[in-house]
Structures are given as C-alpha cells and as structure tokens.
mmCIF file of C-alpha atoms and ligand atoms in Angstrom:
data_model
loop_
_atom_site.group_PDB
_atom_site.id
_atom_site.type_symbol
_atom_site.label_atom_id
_atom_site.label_comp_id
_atom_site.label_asym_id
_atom_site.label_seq_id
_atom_site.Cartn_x
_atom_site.Cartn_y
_atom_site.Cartn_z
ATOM 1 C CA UNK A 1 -44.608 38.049 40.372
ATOM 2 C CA UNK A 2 -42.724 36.886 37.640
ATOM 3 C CA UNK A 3 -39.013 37.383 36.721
ATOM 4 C CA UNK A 4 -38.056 38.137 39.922
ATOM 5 C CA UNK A 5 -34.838 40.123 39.750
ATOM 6 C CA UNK A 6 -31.637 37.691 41.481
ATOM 7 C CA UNK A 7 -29.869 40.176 44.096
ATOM 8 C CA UNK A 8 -26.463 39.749 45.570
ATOM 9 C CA UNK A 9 -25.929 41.955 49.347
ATOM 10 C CA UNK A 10 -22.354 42.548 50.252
ATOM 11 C CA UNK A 11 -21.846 43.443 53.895
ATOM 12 C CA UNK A 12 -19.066 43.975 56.206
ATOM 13 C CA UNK A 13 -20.279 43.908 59.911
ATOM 14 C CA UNK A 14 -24.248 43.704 61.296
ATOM 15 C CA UNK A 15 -25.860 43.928 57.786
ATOM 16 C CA UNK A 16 -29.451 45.331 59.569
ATOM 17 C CA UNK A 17 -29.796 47.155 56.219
ATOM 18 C CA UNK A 18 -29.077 43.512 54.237
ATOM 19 C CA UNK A 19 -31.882 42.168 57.007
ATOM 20 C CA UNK A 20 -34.496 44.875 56.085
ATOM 21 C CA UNK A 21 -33.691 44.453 52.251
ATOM 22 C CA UNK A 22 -34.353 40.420 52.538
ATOM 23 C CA UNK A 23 -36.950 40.387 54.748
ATOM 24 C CA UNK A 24 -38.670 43.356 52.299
ATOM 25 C CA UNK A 25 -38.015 40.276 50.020
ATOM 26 C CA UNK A 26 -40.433 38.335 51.600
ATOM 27 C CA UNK A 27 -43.162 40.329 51.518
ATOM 28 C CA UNK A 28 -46.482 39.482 48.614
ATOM 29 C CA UNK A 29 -45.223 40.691 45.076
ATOM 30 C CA UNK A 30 -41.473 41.840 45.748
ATOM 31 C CA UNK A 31 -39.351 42.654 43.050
ATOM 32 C CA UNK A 32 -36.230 40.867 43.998
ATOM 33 C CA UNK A 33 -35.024 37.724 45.324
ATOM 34 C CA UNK A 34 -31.819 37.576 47.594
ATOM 35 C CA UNK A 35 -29.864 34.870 46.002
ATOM 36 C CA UNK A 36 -26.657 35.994 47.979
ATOM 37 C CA UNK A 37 -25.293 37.469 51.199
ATOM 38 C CA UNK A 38 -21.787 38.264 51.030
ATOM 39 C CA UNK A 39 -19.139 39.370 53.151
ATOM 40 C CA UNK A 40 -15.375 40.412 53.510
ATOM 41 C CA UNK A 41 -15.457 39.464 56.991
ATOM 42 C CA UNK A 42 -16.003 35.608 58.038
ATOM 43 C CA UNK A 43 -17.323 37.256 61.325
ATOM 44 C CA UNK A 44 -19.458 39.420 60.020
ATOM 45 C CA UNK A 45 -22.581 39.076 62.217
ATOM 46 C CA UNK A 46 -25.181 39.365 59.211
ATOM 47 C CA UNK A 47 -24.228 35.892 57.530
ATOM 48 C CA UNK A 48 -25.807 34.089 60.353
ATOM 49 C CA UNK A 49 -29.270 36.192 60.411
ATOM 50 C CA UNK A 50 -28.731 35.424 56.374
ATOM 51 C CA UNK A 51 -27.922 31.840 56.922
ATOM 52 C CA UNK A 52 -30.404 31.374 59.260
ATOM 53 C CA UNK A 53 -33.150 32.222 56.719
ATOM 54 C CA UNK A 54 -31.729 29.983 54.449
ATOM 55 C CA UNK A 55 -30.279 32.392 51.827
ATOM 56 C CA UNK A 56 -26.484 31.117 50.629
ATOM 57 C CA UNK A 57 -23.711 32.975 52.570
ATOM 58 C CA UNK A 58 -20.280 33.612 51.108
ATOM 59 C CA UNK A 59 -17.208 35.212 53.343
ATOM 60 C CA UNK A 60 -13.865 35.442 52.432
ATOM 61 C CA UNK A 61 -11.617 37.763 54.068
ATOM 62 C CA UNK A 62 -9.619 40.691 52.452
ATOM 63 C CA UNK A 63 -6.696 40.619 54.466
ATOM 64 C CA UNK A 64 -3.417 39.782 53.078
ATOM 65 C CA UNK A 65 -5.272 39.707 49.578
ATOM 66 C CA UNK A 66 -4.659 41.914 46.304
ATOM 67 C CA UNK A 67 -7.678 44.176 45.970
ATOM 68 C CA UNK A 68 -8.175 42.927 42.049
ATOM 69 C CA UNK A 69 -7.590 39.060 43.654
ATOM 70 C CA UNK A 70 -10.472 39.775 46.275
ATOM 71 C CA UNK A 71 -12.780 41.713 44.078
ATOM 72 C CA UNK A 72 -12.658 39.105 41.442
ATOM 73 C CA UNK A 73 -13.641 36.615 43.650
ATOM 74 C CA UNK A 74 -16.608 38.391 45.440
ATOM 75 C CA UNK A 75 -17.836 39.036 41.917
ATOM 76 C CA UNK A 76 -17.528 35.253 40.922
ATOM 77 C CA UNK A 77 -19.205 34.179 43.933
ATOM 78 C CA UNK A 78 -22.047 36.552 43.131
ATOM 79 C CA UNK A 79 -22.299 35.409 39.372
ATOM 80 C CA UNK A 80 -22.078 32.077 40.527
ATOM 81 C CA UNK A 81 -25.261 32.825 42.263
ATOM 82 C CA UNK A 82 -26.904 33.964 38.935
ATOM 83 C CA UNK A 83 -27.044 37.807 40.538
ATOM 84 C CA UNK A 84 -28.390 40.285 38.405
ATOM 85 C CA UNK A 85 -27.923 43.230 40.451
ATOM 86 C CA UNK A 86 -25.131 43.555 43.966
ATOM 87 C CA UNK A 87 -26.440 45.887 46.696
ATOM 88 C CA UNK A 88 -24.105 46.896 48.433
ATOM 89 C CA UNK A 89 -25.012 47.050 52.506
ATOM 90 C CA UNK A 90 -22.256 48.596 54.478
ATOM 91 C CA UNK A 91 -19.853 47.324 52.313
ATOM 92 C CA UNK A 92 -16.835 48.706 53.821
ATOM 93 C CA UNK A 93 -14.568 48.269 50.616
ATOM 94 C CA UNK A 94 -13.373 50.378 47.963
ATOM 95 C CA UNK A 95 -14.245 48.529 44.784
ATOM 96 C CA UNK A 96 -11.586 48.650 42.010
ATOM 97 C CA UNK A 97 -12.841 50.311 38.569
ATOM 98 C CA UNK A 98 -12.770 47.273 36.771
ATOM 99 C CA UNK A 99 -15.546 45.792 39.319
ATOM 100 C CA UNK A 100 -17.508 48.553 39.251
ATOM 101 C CA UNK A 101 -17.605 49.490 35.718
ATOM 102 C CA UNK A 102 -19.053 45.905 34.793
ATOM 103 C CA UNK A 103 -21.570 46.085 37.222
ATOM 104 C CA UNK A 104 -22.483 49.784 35.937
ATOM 105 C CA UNK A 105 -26.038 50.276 36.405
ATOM 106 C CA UNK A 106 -26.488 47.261 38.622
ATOM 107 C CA UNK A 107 -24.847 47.842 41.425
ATOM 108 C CA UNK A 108 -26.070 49.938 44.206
ATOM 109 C CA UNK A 109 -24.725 51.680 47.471
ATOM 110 C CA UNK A 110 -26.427 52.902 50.534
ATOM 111 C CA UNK A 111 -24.359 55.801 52.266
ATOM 112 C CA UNK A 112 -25.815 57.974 55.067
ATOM 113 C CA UNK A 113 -25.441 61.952 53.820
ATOM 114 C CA UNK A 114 -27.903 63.453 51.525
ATOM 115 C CA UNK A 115 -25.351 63.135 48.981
ATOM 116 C CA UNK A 116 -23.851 64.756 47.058
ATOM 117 C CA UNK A 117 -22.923 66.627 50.761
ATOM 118 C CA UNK A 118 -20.547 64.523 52.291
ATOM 119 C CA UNK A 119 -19.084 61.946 50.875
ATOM 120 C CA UNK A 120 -16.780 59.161 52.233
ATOM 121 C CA UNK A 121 -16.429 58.633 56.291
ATOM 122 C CA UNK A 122 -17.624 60.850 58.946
ATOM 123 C CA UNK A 123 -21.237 62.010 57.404
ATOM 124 C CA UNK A 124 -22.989 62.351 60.516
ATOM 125 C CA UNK A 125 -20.300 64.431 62.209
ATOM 126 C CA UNK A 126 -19.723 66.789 59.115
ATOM 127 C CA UNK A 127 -23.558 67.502 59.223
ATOM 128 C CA UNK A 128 -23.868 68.464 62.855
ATOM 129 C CA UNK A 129 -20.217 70.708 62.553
ATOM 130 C CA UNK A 130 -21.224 72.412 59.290
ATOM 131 C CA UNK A 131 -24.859 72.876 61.534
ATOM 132 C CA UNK A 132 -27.380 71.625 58.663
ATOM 133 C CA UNK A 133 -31.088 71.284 59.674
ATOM 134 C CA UNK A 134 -30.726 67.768 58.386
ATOM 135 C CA UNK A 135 -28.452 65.081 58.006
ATOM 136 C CA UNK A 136 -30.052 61.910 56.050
ATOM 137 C CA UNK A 137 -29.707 59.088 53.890
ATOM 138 C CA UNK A 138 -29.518 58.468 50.114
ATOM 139 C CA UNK A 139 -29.293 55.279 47.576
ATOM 140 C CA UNK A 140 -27.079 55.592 44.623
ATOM 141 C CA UNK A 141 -26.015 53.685 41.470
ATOM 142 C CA UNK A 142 -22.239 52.647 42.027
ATOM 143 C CA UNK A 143 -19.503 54.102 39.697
ATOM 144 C CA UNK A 144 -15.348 53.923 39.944
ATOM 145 C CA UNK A 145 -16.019 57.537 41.837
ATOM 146 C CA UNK A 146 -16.957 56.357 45.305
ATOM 147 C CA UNK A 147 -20.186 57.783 45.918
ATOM 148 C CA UNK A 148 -21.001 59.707 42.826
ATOM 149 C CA UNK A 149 -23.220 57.418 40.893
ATOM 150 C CA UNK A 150 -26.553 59.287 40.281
ATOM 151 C CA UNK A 151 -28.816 59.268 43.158
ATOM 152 C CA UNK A 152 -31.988 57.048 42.872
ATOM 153 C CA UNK A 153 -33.304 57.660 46.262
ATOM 154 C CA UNK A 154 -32.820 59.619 49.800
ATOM 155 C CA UNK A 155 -34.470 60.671 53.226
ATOM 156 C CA UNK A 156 -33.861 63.377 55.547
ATOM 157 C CA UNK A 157 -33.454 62.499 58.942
ATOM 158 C CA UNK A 158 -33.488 66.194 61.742
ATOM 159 C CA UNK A 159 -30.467 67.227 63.213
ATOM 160 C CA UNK A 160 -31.987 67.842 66.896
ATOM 161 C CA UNK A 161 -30.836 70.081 69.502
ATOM 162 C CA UNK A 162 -27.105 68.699 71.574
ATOM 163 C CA UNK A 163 -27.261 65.811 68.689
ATOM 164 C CA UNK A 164 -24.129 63.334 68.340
ATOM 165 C CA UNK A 165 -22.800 61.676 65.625
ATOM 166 C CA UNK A 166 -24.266 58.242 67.404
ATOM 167 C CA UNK A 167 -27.750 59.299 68.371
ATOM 168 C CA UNK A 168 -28.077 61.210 64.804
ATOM 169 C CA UNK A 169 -26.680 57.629 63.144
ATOM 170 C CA UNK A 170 -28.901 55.490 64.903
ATOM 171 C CA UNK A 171 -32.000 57.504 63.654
ATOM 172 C CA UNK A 172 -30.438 57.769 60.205
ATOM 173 C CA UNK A 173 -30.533 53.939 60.057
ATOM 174 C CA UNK A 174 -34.142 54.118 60.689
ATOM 175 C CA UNK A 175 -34.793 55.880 57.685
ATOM 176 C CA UNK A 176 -32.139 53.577 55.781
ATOM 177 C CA UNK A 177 -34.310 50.292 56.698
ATOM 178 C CA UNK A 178 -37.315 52.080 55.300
ATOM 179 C CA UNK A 179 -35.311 53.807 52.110
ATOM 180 C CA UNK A 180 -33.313 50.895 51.067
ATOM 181 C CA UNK A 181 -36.156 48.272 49.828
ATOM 182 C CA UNK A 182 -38.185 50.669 48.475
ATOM 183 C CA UNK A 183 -35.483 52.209 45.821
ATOM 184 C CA UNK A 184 -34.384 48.281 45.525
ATOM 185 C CA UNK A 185 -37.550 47.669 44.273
ATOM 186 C CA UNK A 186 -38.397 50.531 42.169
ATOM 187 C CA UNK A 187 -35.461 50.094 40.568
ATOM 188 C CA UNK A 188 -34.844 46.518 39.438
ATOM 189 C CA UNK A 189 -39.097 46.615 38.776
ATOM 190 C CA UNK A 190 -38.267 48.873 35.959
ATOM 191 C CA UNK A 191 -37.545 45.786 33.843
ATOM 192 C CA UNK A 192 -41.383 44.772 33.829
ATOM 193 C CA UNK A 193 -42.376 48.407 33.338
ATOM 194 C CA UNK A 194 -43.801 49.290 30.114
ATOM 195 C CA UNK A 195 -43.492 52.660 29.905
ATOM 196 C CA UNK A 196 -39.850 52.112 31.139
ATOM 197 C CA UNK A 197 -39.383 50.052 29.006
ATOM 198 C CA UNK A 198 -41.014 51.652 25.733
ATOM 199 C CA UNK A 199 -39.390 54.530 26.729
ATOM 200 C CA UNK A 200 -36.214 52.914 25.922
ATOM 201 C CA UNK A 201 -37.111 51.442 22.697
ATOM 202 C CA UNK A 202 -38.323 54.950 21.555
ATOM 203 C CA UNK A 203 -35.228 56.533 22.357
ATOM 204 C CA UNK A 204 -32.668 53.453 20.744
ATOM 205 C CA UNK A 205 -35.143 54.035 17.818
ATOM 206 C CA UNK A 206 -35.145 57.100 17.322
ATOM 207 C CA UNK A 207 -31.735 57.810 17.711
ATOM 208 C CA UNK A 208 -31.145 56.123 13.750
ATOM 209 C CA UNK A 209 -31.179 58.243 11.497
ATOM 210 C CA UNK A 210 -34.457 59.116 9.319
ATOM 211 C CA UNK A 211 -36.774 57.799 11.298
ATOM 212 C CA UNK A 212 -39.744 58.317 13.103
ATOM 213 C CA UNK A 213 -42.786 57.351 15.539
ATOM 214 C CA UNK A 214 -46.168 55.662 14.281
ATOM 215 C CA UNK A 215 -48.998 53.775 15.911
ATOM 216 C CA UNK A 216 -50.074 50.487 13.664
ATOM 217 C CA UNK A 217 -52.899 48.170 14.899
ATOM 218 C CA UNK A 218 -53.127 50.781 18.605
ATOM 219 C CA UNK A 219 -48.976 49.838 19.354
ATOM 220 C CA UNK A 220 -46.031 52.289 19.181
ATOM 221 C CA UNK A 221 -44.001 51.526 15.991
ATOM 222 C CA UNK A 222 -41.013 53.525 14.404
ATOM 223 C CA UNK A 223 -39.892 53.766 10.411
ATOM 224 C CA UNK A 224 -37.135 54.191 8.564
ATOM 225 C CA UNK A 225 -38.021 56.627 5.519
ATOM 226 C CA UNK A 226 -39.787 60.016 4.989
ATOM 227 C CA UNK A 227 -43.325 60.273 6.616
ATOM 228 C CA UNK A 228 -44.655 59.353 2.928
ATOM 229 C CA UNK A 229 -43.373 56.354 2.288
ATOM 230 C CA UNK A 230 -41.315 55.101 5.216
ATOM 231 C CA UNK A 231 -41.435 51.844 6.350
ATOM 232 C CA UNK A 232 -41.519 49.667 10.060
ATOM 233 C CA UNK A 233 -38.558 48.494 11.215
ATOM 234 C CA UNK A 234 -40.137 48.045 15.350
ATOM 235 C CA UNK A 235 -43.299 47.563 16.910
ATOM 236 C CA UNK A 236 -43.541 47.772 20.409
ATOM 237 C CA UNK A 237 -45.550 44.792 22.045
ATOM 238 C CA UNK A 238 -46.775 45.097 25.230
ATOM 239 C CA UNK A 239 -48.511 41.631 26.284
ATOM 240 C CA UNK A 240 -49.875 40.675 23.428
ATOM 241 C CA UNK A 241 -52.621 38.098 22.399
ATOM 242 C CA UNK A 242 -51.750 36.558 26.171
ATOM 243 C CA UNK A 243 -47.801 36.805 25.739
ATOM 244 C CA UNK A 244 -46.463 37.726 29.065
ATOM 245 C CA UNK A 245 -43.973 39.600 27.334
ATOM 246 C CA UNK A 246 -42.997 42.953 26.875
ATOM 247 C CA UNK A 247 -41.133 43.179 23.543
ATOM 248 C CA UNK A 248 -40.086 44.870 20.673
ATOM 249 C CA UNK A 249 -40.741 42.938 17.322
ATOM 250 C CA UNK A 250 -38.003 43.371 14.478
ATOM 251 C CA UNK A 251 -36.678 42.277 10.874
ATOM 252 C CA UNK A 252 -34.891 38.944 10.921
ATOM 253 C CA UNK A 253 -33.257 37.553 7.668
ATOM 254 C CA UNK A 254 -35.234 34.222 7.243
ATOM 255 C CA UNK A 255 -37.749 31.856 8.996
ATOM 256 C CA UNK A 256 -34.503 29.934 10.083
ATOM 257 C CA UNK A 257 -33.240 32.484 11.670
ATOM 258 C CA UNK A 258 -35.971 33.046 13.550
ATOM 259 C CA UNK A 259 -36.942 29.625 14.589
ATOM 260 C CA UNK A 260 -33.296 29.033 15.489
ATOM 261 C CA UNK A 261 -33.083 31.792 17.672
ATOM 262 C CA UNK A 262 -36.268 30.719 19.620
ATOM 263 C CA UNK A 263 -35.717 27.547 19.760
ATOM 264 C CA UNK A 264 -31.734 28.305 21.200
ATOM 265 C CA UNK A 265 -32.704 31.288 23.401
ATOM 266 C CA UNK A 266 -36.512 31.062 24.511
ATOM 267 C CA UNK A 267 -36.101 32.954 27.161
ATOM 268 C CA UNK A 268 -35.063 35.979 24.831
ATOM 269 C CA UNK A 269 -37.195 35.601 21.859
ATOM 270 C CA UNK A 270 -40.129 34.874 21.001
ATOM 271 C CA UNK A 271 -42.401 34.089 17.399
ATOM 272 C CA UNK A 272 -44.958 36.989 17.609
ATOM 273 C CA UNK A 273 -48.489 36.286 16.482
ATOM 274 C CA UNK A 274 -49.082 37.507 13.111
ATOM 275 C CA UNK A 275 -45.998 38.906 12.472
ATOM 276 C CA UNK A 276 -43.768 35.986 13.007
ATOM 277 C CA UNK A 277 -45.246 34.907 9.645
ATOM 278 C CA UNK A 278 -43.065 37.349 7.737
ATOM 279 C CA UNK A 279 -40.338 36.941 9.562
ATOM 280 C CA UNK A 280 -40.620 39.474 12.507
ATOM 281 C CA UNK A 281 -39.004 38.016 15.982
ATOM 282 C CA UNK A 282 -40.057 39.457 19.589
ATOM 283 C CA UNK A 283 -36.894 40.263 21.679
ATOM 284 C CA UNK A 284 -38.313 40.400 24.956
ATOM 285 C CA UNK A 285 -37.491 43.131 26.967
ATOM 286 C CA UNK A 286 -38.815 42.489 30.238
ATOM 287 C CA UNK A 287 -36.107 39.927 31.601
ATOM 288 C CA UNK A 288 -33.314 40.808 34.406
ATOM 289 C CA UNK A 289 -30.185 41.320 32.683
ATOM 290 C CA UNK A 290 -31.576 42.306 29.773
ATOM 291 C CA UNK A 291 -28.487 43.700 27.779
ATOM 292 C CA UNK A 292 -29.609 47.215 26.609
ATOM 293 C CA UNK A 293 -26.937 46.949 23.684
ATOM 294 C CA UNK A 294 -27.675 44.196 22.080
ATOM 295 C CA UNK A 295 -31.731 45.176 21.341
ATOM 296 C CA UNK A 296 -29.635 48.802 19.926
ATOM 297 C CA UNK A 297 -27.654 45.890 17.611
ATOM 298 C CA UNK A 298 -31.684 44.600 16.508
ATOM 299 C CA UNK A 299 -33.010 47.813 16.071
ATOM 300 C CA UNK A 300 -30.183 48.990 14.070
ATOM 301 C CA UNK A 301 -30.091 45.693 11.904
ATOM 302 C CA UNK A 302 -33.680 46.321 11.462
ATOM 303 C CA UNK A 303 -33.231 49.454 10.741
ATOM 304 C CA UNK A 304 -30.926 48.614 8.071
ATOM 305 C CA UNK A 305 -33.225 46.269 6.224
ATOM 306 C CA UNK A 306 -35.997 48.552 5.391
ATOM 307 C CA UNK A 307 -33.773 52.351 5.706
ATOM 308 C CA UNK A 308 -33.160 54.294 1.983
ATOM 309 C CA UNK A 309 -29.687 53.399 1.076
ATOM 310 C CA UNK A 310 -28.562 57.450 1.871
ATOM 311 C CA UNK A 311 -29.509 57.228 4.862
ATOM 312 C CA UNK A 312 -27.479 53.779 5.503
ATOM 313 C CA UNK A 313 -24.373 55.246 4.173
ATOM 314 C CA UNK A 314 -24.417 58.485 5.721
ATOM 315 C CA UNK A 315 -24.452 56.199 9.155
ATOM 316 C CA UNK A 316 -21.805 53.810 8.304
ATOM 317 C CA UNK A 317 -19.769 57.261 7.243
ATOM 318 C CA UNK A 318 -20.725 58.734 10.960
ATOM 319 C CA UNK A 319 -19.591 55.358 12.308
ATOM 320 C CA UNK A 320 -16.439 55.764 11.051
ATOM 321 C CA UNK A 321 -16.046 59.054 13.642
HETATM 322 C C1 GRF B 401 -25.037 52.064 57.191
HETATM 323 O O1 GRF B 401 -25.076 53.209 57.977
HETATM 324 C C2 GRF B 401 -24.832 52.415 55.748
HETATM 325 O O2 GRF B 401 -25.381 53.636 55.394
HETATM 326 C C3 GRF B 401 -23.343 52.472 55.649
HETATM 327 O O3 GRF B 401 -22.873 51.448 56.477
HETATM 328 C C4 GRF B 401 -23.826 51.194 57.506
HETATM 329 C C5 GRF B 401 -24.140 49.739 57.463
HETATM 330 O O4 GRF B 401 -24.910 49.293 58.541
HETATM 331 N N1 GRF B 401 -22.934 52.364 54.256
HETATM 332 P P1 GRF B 401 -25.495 47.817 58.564
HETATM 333 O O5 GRF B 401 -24.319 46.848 58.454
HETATM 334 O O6 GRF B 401 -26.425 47.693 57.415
HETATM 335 O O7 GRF B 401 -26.199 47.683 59.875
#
C-alpha cells in the first residue's frame, strides 16, 4: 500500500499489545509501519521482542528526570524516527500538556474500561465492585485530560460469576490484542480515504463565507459568489488521469509559483492536468502528516482570489473577533 503511515509505540513493561500492533503490521496491505518501540524502562521486556524483529528500540529511564526533560526526549526520539502518529501501549506515564497537545489527534491510548466508566488505575476491580455485566476495553485519542480524548474504538469483555480483577484482566487483554490494530488502522487509513478526506475539504470550504457546492467535469467543486454568477475557488480530485493522489486543486498567483512549489515540495503538490495550465496547483491530501491548517490557509487564499469584495471584508472584519 502506499504512504504507509510511520508509528511510534511507547511501552513500559511486556508491551504484548505493542507485539500484536507490529506484528498486525506485517500482515498484506497494513496501514502503518512501526518505525519505533519506545520505552521508559531500559528493562522493559518488549524492546527485545521489538529488537528482535528488527524495529529500532529506544529506552531511557524516567527516574531522577524532570517530567518536561523526559517527555521532550521521548518525543525527539520518536520524531527522529520520522513518526507520524505515537501509540501509546501500556505507557505507564502521565504525559505533560505540552506533549500531548502537539501530538493532538495523533496520539493514541489503549486503557482497559469501557470508558468513559473508569478512568485511571484499578478498572477491572471498579467493574466487578460496582457489579457491571461487563468490564472491557476501549482506544482513545490522547488529550492533556488523561483518558478523555474521544473514543475511536472499544470491546466488551463478561464479567463472569466469582471473577477477579486478574482472571477478568487477562481476558480483557484478549480483546485488547484484537481491538488495538484494528482502530490503528482505521484510523491512520483515513488519510487515503476519499470520502474522509472530501469530507474535510467540504467542510474547510464551506465554512468561508458565500460559498457553495458544485459538481464540474463529475468532481465536487465549491464557489465563492451567489449561485448565478459565483465562481471556483476548489475542485476536489480524486485520482485523476492516473495521479495517485487525492487532492484538492486551488488558485495560485503565477506559473512561478506553482512550478516553484512543485519543484521544492513534490511530495505536497502537484501540476494538475488541465488545470495546471491556468495556474491551479493540487495540494495533495492523502499524505501522513498532512497539516489540516495549512490546506484551510489554500482554500481561504483561494477563496480570496475569486470571492466579491463584501464578502472579503466582512471576513477580514470577523477576523478581527
Ligand atoms: C494493558 O492492559 C493496557 O490496557 C494498559 O496497560 C496494559 C499494557 O499491557 N494501558 P502490555 O504491556 O501491552 O502487555
């Protein structure tokens, strides 16, 4: 598959949920890549499995360490890896806000409650006291409020009859092994999804003012104007005349910036067929890391070039909020 998505696992101890993630990793047409296996804990027993299969290993212990000090160097060590997302894998660190604000939307956790029940230590315990039917697992994005990132994935696992908090956690882990991939690989697969990815576009579009939704030529475009006389500021390209790319074409100012750009950054744009000829440039949208900000910046700029003069004042007025 192409653009695999670069993953960085953090662990603390066995890391059998870092072992089902990589060797998911392996399998025909997988998402991800593990680039990384990480750990605050030289001893932790998962950097030999990780080792062993030839993935890079990293360990640096947290003792005696400022939280920012250690947290800023597990985060270099994963960049240094070229990482797009970190999974965290029994991670058994609270991450300071900084850390987890710039990873915001690409970092994710594995805890084992059907969140948001139980939070923090103790899950299975809490489950079989306060006598739920089920205790379980779930996978969430990380935020600065440990585990309250939105919930992208969970399992129920039965509470049974004379059930401990071991024999209901070694079940649990099952389902975690099976759960964990999965959401892994639904999630960073977004980026080569179309309708993800139009989806998107269509809001960030839509969201300027004056504007709305048109097909031209059988793709999604979106202009700036009344439905009389508007005009296109974005098409939506989905694979094109035998472009691997999934991209939304916009407004440059010149030819020169547009063959300067992909010449600079081919990975990022791209001269569309056609359009390129009048000056449109593909930003290609289906590449990890893609920074969702920046194609608001195009679409905006776009916007700019072709929206009534009203409408572009009344925005820089709103700006100004
Ligand atoms: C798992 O139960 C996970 O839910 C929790 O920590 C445990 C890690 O186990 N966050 P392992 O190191 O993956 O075996």
């Amino acid at each position: 598959m192409a653009n695999k998505a670069k993953v960085a696992i953090f662990i603390s101890g066995r890391g059998s949920n870092m072992a089902a993630l990589l060797y998911a990793s392996f399998l025909p047409g997988a998402a991800y890549e593990v680039v990384l296996v990480a750990a605050n804990d030289p001893e932790a027993e998962g950097l030999a499995l990780a080792s062993g299969e030839g993935i890079s290993t990293f360990a640096l212990s947290h003792k005696g360490m400022p939280r920012e000090q250690h947290d800023e160097a597990m985060e270099q060590a994963a960049r240094d890896a070229g990482a797009d997302y970190i999974v965290l894998a029994g991670y058994m660190r609270i991450l300071t806000d900084g850390f987890a604000t710039r990873w915001e939307g690409r970092m994710l956790n594995i805890h084992p409650s059907l969140l948001p029940k139980y939070p923090g230590l103790d899950t299975h315990q809490r489950a079989i006291d306060a006598g739920d039917s089920h205790g379980g697992v779930s996978v969430h994005l990380v935020t600065p409020e440990l585990d309250a990132g939105q919930v992208l994935g969970q399992m129920k696992v039965s509470i049974r009859e004379s059930e401990t908090a071991d024999t209901l956690a070694e079940r649990v882990r099952f389902a975690e092994h099976q759960l964990y991939p999965r959401v892994v690989s639904e999630y960073v697969g977004r980026e080569n999804d179309p309708d993800f990815l139009l989806g998107k576009v269509r809001e960030l579009a839509l969201a300027l003012p004056q504007t709305h939704e048109r097909e031209s030529h059988g793709s999604p475009g979106w202009r700036a104007g009344s439905e009389k006389s508007g005009k296109y500021f974005a098409y939506f390209n989905d694979q094109h005349h035998g472009t691997e790319h999934v991209a939304v074409l916009v407004k440059t100012g010149s030819m020169d910036e547009l063959l300067d750009l992909v010449e600079a950054q081919p990975q990022a744009y791209f001269k569309p067929a056609y359009y390129g000829a009048s000056g449109w440039i593909g930003v290609i949208l289906n590449r990890p890391g893609l920074d969702w900000d920046h194609v608001a910046d195009w679409l905006e700029r776009s916007w700019r070039s072709v929206a009534p003069k009203s409408a572009a004042k009344l925005h820089d007025a709103a700006d100004q909020f």
